[in-house]
Coordinates of C-alpha atoms in Angstrom, one line a residue:
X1 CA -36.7 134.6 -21.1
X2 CA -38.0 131.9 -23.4
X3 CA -34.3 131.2 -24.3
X4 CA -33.5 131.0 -21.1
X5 CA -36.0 128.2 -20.5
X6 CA -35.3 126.4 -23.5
X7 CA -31.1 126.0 -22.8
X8 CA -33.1 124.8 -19.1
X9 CA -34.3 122.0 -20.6
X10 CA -31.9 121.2 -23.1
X11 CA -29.4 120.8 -20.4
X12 CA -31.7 118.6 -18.3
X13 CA -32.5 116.3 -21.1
X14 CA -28.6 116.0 -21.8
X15 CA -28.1 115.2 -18.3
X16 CA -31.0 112.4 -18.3
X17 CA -29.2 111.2 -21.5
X18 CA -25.7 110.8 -20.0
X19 CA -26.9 109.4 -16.8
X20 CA -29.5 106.3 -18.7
X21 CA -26.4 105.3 -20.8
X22 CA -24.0 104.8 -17.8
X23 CA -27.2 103.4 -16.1
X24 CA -27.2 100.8 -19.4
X25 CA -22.9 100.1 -19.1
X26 CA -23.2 99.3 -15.5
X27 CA -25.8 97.1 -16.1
X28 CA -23.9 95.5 -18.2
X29 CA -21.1 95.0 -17.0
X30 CA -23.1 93.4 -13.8
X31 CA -24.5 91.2 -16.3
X32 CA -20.4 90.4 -16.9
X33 CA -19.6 90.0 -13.7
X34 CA -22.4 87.6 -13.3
X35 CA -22.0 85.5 -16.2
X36 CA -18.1 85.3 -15.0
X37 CA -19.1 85.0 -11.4
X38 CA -21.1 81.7 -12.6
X39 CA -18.7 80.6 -14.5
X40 CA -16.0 81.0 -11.8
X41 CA -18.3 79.0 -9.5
X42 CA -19.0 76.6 -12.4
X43 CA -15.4 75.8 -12.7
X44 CA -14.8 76.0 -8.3
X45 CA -17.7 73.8 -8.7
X46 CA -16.5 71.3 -11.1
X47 CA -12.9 71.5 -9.6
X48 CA -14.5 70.2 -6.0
X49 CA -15.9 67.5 -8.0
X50 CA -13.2 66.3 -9.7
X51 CA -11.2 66.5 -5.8
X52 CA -13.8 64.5 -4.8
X53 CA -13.6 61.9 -7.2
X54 CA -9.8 62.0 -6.2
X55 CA -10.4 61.5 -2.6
X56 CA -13.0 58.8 -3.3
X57 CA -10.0 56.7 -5.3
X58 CA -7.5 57.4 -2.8
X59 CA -10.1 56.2 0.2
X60 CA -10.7 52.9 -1.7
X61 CA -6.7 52.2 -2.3
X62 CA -6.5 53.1 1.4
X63 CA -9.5 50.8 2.4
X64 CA -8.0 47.9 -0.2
X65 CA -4.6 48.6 2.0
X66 CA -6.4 48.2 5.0
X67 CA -8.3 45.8 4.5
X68 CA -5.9 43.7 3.0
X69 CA -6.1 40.4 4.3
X70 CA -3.2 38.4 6.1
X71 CA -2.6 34.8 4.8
X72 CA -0.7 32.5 6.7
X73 CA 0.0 29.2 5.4
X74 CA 0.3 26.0 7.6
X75 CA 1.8 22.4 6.1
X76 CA 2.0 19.1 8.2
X77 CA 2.5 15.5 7.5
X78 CA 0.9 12.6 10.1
X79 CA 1.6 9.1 9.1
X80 CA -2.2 9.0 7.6
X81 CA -2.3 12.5 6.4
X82 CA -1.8 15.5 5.0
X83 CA -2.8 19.1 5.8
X84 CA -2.5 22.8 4.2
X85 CA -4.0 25.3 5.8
X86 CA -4.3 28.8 4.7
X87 CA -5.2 30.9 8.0
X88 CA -5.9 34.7 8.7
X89 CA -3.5 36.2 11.0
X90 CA -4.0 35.2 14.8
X91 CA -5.2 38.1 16.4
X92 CA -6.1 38.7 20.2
X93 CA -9.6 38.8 20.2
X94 CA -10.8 39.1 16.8
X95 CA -11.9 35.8 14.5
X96 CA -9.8 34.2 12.5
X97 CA -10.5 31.8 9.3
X98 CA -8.5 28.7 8.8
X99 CA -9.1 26.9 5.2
X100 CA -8.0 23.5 6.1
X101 CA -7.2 21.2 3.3
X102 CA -6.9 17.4 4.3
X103 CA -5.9 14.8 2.3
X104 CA -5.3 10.6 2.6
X105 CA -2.5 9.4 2.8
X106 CA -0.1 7.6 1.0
X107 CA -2.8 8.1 -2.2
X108 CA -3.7 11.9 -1.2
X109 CA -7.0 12.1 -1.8
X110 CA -9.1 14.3 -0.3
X111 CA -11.0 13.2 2.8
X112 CA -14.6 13.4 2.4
X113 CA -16.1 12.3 5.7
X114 CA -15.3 12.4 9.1
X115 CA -15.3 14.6 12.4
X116 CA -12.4 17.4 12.7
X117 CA -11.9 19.3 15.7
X118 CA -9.4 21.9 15.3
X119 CA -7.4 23.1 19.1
X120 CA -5.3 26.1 19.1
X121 CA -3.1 26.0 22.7
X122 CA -1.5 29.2 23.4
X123 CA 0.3 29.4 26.9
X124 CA -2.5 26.6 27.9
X125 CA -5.7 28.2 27.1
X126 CA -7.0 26.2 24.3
X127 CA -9.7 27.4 22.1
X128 CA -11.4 24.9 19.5
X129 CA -14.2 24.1 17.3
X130 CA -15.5 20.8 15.6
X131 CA -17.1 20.4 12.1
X132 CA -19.2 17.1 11.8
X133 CA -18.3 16.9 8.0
X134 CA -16.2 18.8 5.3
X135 CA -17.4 22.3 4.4
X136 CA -16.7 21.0 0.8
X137 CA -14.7 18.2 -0.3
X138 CA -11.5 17.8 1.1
X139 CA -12.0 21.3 3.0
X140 CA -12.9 22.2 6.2
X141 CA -13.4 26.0 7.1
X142 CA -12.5 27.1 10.5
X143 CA -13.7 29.9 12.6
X144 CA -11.4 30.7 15.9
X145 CA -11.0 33.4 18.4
X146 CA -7.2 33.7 20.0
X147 CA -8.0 34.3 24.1
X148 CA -3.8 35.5 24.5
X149 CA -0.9 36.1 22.8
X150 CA 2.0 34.4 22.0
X151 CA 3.5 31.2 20.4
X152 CA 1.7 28.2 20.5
X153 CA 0.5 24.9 18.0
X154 CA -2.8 24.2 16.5
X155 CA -3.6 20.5 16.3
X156 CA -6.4 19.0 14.3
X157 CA -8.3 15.7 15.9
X158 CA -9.5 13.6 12.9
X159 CA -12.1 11.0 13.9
X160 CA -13.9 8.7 11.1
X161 CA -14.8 4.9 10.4
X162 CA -11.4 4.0 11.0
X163 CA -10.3 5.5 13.9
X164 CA -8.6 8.5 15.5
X165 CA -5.9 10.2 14.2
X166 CA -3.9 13.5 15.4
X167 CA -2.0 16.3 12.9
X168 CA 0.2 18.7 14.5
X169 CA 1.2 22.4 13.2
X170 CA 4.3 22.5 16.2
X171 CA 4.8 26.6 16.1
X172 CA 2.0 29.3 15.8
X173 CA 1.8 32.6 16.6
X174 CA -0.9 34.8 18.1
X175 CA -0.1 38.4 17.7
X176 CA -1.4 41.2 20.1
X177 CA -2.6 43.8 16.5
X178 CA -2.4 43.9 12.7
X179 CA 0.9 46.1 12.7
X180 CA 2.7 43.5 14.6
X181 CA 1.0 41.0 11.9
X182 CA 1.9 42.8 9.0
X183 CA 5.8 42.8 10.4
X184 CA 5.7 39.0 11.0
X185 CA 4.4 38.5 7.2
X186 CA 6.8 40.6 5.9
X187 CA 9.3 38.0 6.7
X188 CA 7.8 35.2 5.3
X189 CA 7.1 36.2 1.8
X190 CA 7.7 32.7 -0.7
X191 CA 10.1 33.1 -3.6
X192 CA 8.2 32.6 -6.8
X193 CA 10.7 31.8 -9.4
X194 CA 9.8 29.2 -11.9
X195 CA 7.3 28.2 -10.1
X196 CA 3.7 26.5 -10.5
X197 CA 0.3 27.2 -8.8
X198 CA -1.1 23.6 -9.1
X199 CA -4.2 23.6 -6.4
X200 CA -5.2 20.7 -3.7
X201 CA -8.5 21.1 -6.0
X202 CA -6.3 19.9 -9.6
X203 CA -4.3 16.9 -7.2
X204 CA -7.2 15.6 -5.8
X205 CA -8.5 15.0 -9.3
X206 CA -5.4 13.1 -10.6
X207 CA -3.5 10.3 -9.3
X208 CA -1.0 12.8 -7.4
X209 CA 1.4 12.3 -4.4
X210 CA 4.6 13.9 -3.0
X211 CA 7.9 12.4 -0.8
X212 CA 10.8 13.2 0.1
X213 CA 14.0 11.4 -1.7
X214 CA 15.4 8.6 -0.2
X215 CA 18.9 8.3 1.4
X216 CA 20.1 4.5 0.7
X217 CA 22.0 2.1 -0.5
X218 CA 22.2 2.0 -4.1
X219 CA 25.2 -0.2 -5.9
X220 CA 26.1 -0.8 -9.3
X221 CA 23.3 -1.8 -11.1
X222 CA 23.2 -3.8 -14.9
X223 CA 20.7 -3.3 -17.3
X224 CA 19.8 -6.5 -19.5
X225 CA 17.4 -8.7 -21.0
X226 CA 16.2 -11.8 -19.5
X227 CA 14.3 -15.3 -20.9
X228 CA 11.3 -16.7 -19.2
X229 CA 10.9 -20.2 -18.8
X230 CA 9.1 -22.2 -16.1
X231 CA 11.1 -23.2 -13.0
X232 CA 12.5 -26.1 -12.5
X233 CA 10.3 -28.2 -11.2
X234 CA 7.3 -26.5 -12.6
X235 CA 7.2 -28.4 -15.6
X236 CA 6.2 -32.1 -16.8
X237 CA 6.1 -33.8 -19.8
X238 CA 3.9 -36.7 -20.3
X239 CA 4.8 -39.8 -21.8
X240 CA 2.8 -42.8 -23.5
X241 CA 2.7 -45.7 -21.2
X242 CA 1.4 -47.9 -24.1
X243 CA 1.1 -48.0 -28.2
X244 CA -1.4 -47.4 -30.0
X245 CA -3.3 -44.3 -31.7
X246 CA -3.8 -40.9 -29.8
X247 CA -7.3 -39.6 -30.1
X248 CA -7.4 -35.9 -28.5
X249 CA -10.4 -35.9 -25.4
X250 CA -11.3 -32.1 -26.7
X251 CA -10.9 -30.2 -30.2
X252 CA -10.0 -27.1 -28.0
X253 CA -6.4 -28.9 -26.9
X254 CA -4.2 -25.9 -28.3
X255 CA -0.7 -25.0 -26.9
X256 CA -1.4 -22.1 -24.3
X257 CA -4.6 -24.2 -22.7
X258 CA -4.7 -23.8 -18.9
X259 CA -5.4 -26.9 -17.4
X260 CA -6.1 -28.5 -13.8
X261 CA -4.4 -31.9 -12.0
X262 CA -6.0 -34.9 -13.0
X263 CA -8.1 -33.0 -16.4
X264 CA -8.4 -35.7 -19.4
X265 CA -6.4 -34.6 -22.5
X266 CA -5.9 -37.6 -24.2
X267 CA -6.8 -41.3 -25.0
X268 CA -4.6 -44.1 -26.7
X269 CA -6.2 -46.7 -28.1
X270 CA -4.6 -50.1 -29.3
X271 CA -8.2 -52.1 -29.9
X272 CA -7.6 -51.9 -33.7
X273 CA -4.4 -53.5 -33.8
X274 CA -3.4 -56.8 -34.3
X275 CA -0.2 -57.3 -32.1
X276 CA -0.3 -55.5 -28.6
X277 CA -4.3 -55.4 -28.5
X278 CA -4.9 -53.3 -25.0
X279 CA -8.8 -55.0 -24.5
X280 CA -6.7 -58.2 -25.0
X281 CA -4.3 -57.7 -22.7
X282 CA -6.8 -56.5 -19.7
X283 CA -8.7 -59.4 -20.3
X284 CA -5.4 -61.6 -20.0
X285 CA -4.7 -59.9 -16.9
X286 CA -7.9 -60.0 -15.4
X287 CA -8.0 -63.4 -16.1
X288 CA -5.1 -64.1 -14.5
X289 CA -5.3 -61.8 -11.9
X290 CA -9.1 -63.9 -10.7
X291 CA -7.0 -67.4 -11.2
X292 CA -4.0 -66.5 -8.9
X293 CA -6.5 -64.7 -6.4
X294 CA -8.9 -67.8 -5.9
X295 CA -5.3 -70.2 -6.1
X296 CA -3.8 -68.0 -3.7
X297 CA -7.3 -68.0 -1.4
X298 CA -7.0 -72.1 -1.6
X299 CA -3.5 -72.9 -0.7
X300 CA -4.5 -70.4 2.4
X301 CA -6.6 -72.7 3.9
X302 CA -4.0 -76.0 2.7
X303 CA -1.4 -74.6 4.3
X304 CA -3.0 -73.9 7.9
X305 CA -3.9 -77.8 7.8
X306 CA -0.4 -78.9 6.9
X307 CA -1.9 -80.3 3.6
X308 CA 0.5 -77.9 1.2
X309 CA 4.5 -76.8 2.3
X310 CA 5.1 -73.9 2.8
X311 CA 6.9 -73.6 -0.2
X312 CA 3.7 -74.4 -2.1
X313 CA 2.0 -71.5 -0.5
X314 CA 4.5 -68.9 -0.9
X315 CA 4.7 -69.5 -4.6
X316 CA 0.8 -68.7 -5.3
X317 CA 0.8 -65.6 -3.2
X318 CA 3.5 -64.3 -5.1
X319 CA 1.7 -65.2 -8.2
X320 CA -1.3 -63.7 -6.9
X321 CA 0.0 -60.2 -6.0
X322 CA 2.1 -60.3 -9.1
X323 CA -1.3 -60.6 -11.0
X324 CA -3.4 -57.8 -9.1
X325 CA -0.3 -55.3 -9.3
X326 CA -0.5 -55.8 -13.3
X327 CA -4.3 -55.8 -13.4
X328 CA -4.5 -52.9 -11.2
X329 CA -2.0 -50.9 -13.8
X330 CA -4.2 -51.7 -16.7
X331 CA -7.3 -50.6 -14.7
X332 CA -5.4 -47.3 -12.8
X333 CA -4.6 -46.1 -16.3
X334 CA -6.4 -47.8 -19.2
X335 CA -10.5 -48.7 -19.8
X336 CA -12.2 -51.0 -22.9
X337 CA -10.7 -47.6 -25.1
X338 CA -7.3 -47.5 -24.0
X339 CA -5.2 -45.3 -21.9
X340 CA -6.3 -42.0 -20.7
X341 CA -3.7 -39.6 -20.6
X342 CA -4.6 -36.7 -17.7
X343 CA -2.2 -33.8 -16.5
X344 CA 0.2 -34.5 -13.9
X345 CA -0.1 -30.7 -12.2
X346 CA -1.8 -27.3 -13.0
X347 CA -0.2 -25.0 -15.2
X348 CA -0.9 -24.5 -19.3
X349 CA 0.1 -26.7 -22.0
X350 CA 3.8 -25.8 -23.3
X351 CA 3.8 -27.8 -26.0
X352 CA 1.9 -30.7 -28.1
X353 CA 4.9 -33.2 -29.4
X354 CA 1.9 -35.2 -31.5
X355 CA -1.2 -34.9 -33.5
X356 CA -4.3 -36.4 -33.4
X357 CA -4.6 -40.0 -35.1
X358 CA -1.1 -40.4 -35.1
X359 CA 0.5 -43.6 -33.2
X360 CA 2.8 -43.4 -30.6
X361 CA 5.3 -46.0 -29.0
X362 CA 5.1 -46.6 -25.3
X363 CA 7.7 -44.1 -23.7
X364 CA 7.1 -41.5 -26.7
X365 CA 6.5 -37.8 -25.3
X366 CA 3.3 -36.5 -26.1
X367 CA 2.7 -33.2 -24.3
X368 CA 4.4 -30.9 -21.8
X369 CA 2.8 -29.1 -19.1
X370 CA 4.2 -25.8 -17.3
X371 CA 3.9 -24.3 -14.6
X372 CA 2.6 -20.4 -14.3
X373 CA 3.3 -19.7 -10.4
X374 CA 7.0 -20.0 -10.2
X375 CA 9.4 -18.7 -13.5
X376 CA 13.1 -18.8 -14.0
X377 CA 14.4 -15.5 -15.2
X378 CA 17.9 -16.3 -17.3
X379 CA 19.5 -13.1 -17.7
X380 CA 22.8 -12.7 -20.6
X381 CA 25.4 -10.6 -18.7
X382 CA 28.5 -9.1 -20.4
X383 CA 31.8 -10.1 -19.7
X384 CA 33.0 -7.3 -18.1
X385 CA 30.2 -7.3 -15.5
X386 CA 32.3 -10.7 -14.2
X387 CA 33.4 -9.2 -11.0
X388 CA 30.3 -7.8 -10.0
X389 CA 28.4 -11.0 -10.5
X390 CA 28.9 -12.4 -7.2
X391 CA 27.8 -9.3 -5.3
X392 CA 24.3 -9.9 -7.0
X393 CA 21.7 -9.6 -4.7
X394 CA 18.7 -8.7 -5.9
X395 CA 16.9 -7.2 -9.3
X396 CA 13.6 -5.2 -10.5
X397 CA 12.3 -7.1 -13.3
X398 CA 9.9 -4.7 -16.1
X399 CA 7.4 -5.8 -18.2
X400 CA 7.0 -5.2 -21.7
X401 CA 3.4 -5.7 -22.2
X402 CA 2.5 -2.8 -19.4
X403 CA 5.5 -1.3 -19.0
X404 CA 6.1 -1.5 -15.3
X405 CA 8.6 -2.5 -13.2
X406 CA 8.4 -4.7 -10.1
X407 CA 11.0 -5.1 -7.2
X408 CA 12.1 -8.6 -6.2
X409 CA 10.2 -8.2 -2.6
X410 CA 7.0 -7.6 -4.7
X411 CA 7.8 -11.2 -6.6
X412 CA 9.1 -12.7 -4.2
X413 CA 12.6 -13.5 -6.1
X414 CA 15.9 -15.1 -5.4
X415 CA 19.3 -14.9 -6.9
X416 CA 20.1 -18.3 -8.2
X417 CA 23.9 -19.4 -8.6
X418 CA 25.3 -17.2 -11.4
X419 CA 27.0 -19.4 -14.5
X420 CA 31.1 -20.0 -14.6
X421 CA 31.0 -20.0 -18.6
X422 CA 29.6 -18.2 -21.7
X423 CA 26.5 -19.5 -23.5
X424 CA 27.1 -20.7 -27.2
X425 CA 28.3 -18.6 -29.6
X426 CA 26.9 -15.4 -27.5
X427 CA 30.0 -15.2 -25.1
X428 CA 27.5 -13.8 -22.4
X429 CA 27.4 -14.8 -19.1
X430 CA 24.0 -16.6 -17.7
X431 CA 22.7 -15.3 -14.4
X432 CA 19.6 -16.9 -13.0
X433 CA 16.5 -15.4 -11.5
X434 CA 13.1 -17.2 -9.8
X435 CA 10.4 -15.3 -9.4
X436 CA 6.4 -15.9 -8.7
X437 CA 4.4 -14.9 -11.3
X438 CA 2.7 -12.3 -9.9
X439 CA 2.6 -9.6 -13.2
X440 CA 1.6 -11.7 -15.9
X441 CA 4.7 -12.9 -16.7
X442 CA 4.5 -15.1 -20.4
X443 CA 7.0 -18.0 -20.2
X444 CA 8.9 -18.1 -23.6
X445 CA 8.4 -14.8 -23.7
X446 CA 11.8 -11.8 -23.0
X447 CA 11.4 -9.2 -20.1
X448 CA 13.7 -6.3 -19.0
X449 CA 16.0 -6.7 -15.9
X450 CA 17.5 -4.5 -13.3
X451 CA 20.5 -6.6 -11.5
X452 CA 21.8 -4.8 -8.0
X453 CA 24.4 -5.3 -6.7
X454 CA 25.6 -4.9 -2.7
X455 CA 27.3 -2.0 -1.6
X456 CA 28.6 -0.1 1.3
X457 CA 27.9 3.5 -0.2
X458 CA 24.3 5.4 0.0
X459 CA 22.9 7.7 -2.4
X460 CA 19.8 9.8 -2.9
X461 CA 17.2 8.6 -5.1
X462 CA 14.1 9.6 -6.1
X463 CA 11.1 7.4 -8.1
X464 CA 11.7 7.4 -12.0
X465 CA 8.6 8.5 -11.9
X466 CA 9.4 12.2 -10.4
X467 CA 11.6 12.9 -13.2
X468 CA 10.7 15.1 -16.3
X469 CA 13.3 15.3 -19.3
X470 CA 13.8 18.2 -22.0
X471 CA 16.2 17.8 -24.4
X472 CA 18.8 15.8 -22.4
X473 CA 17.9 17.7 -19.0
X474 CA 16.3 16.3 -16.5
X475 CA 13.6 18.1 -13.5
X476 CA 11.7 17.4 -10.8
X477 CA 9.1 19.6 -9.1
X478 CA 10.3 20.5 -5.7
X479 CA 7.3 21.5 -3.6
X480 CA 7.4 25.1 -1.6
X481 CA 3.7 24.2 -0.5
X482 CA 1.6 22.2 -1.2
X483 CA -0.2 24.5 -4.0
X484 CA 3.0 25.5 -5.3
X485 CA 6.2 24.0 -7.1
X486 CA 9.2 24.8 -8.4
X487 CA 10.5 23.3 -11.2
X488 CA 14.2 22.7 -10.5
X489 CA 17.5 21.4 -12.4
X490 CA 18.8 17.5 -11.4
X491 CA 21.6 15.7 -12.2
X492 CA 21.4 11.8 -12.4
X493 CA 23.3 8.5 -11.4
X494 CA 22.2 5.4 -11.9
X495 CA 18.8 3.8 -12.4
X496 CA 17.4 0.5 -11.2
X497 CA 14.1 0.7 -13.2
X498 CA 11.9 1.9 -10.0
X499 CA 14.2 4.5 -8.4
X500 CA 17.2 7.1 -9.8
X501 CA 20.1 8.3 -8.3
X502 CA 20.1 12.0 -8.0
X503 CA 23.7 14.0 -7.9
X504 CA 22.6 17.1 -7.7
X505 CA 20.0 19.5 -7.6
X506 CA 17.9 18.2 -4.4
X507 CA 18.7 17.9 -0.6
X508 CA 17.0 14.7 1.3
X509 CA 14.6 17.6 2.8
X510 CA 13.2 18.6 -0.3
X511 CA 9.8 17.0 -1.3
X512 CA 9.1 16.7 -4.5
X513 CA 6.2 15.5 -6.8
X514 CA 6.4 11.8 -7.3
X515 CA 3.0 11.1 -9.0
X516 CA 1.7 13.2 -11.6
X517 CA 4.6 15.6 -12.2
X518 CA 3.6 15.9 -16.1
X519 CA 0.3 17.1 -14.8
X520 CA 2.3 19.7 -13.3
X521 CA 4.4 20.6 -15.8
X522 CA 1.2 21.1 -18.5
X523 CA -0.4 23.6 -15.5
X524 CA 3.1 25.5 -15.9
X525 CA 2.6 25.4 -19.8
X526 CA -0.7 27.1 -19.7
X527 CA 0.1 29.9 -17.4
X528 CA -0.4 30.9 -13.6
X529 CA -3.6 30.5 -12.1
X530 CA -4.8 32.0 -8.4
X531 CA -3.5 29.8 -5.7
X532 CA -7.0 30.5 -3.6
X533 CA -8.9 29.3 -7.0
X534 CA -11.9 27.5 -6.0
X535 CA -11.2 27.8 -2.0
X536 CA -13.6 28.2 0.1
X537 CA -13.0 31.3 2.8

């Protein structure tokens, strides 16, 4: 019995035994299946995350897309000014920005008063708004709301302190959505090669400006040098009218000297000679100039009374206005300290043939005086150019001391009579210019000359001043808008100091940069910049 009891409870304990260790195994294996359970969620978790993140890049790329702005750009030329606007697409019913950039012309600087009204006209509903002064300088910033579709133009009224002017966009287009937007932009994407971002901002701060070439007539032209001299006419020399010894009126009287009409340069006194004594010789003339007068007033009086002939009386007024007409010359142009000598016109002193304290003979040259307003440009032309010398009609005429060239219109030049033979030992052929002196111009002095001649044929030409050269090739800036240029190729004619003749490369449509195209060029050398750098929107 008591083994039966005892294999009773050996069997339960066994039992408990087997049943707390499976108890303990599926504990942990719960414990497993929640640490991997967490784990799994942990990486579910961080997986959502990171999809998030994904989804939050994707939405901003989306957004950026969306919200991508539509530029459209807007250039026009009045006779006074110029505008580029950059615009947001037209869009029925929603606001639209226009940056306006206005500039002066023919100097284009910006405008920096004034009233603008801006009028966009779409099948005749006009809808406008006016800014009482720029936004910034040279910028006005427009806010519009299109009423209908469709094409239209946008006019700007300008009104300031000197008057009222009107520039004219022809062709815009108001579109019924963004899709329709988005197509139309599509087609009007810019070619960018070799081009330069050079903003309204950079111009406005340089002496800039932009035209399109010229198509005109443009002959032969011949490149030379040219003497100055005064014109003819335009210079005097003074002569002594008496011996004696020159004393100079001012220790300043140097060759160059600008003088007036009628300004004292010299005296010439004869007092301390013996023979031809000038005080002398007024005092003879005076005297005999007061003896023939008071004769001459007697035999007046004679001869009414029949007392003298007639003879008698004739003979002492001839004496008498013999005597006043040399008296009067003494006095007219000498005093007790001889003759004054006084310049004859205004100009400068050429040259000084005497020194002072020297003596002079009556008739003896003593100074010259030239002229300043009026100069004769004599120009040595090579043989070969003999033909072409009587088609001569006009010339540019370069300084050397600034290095700029003006046209004849400017100087109001002629073409004088060319010579018929060589000069000296040169064998060159004269050809005479007159010009005013409007640049400066030193008589004596050798200046560069542009002669042009007449002919029947046009070319197209641009200012000498458009054109860049590297290495034997020659540019110009061709402008796509006016922010951006493209530097393109040219081959060149002829030159007549002002303008070139361009054979290839440009059409007469093309505007190009005429003033400060180096400026241009060094924009290019440092790298692209943001065409909307510094705008306003």
């Amino acid at each position: 019995m008591y083994y039966k009891i005892l294999l009773v409870v050996l069997m339960a304990s066994l039992i408990s035994s087997c049943n707390q260790s499976n108890s303990h195994e599926g504990h942990n294996q719960d414990i497993e299946s929640h640490e991997d359970l967490d784990h799994d969620e942990h990486e579910e978790n961080n997986h959502d995350e990171e999809s998030h993140e994904g989804n939050d890049h994707r939405t901003d790329v989306g957004n950026q897309e969306e919200n991508d702005e539509i530029k459209f750009q807007y250039t026009s030329y009045s006779s006074d000014f110029e505008l580029f606007a950059e615009a947001d697409a037209f869009i029925v019913g929603e606001t639209a920005n226009v940056l306006s950039h206005f500039s002066v012309l023919p100097n284009f600087n910006a405008v920096e008063q004034g009233k603008i009204t801006i009028i966009l006209s779409v099948n005749g509903k006009e809808t406008k708004q006016t800014l009482s002064k720029p936004t910034r300088k040279g910028i006005y910033s427009f806010n519009i709301e299109p009423e209908t579709q469709g094409t239209g133009k946008l006019t700007f009224e300008i009104a300031n302190d000197k008057g009222t002017f009107e520039v004219t966009v022809p062709e815009v287009t108001v579109f019924v959505n963004h899709q329709d937007a988005h197509k139309a932009s599509e087609n009007m994407v810019i070619s960018q090669t070799n081009t330069t971002v050079f903003t309204k901002e950079q111009s406005w701060k340089i002496n800039f400006a932009t035209e399109v070439p010229n198509r005109e007539a443009f002959g032969r032209v011949i490149k030379t040098v040219a003497k100055i001299e005064p014109a003819r006419g335009g210079q005097s020399i003074i002569a002594a009218k008496t011996s004696g010894i020159v004393l100079f009126s001012d220790n300043g009287l140097v060759e160059g000297k600008k003088v007036v009409n009628g300004q004292k340069l010299f005296s010439i006194s004869s007092n301390e000679l013996a023979d031809n004594n000038l005080s002398v010789r007024l005092a003879e003339a005076k005297s005999n100039y007061e003896t023939s007068k008071a004769n001459y007033e007697r035999k007046s009086e004679l001869v009414g009374e029949k007392i003298i002939s007639e003879q008698d009386f004739l003979n002492a007024k001839n004496n008498y206005k013999s005597a006043k007409a040399i008296y009067d010359n003494l006095v007219n142009n000498f005093n007790s300290n001889g003759q004054q000598i006084k310049s004859s016109l205004n100009g400068y002193i050429k040259q000084i043939y005497i020194t002072n304290g020297q003596f002079v003979e009556s008739g003896q040259a003593l100074v010259s005086i030239a002229q300043n307003k009026n100069l004769l440009l004599t120009a040595q032309v090579q043989q070969k150019y003999l033909e072409i010398l009587p088609t001569i009609v006009s010339a540019n005429v370069k300084t050397l001391h600034n290095n700029k060239t003006y046209s004849f219109k400017e100087l109001n030049g002629k073409v004088l009579p060319h010579g018929e033979s060589v000069t000296g030992n040169s064998y060159m052929i004269p050809v005479n210019l007159q010009i005013e002196n409007k640049a400066g111009f030193v008589p004596g002095t050798l200046t560069e000359v542009f002669l042009k001649a007449v002919t029947n044929s046009n070319a197209l030409t641009v200012p000498n001043g458009s054109l860049l050269e590297e290495q034997g090739i020659y540019y110009v800036f061709v402008q796509v808008n006016p922010e951006l240029f493209e530097k393109r190729e040219v081959s060149i004619g002829g030159t007549d100091g002002l303008r070139t003749e361009i054979t290839k490369g440009i059409s007469e449509h093309d505007r190009i940069v005429t003033s400060g195209a180096m400026q241009v060029k060094l924009a290019q050398a440092t790298g692209a910049l943001d065409p909307h750098s510094g705008h306003v929107h």
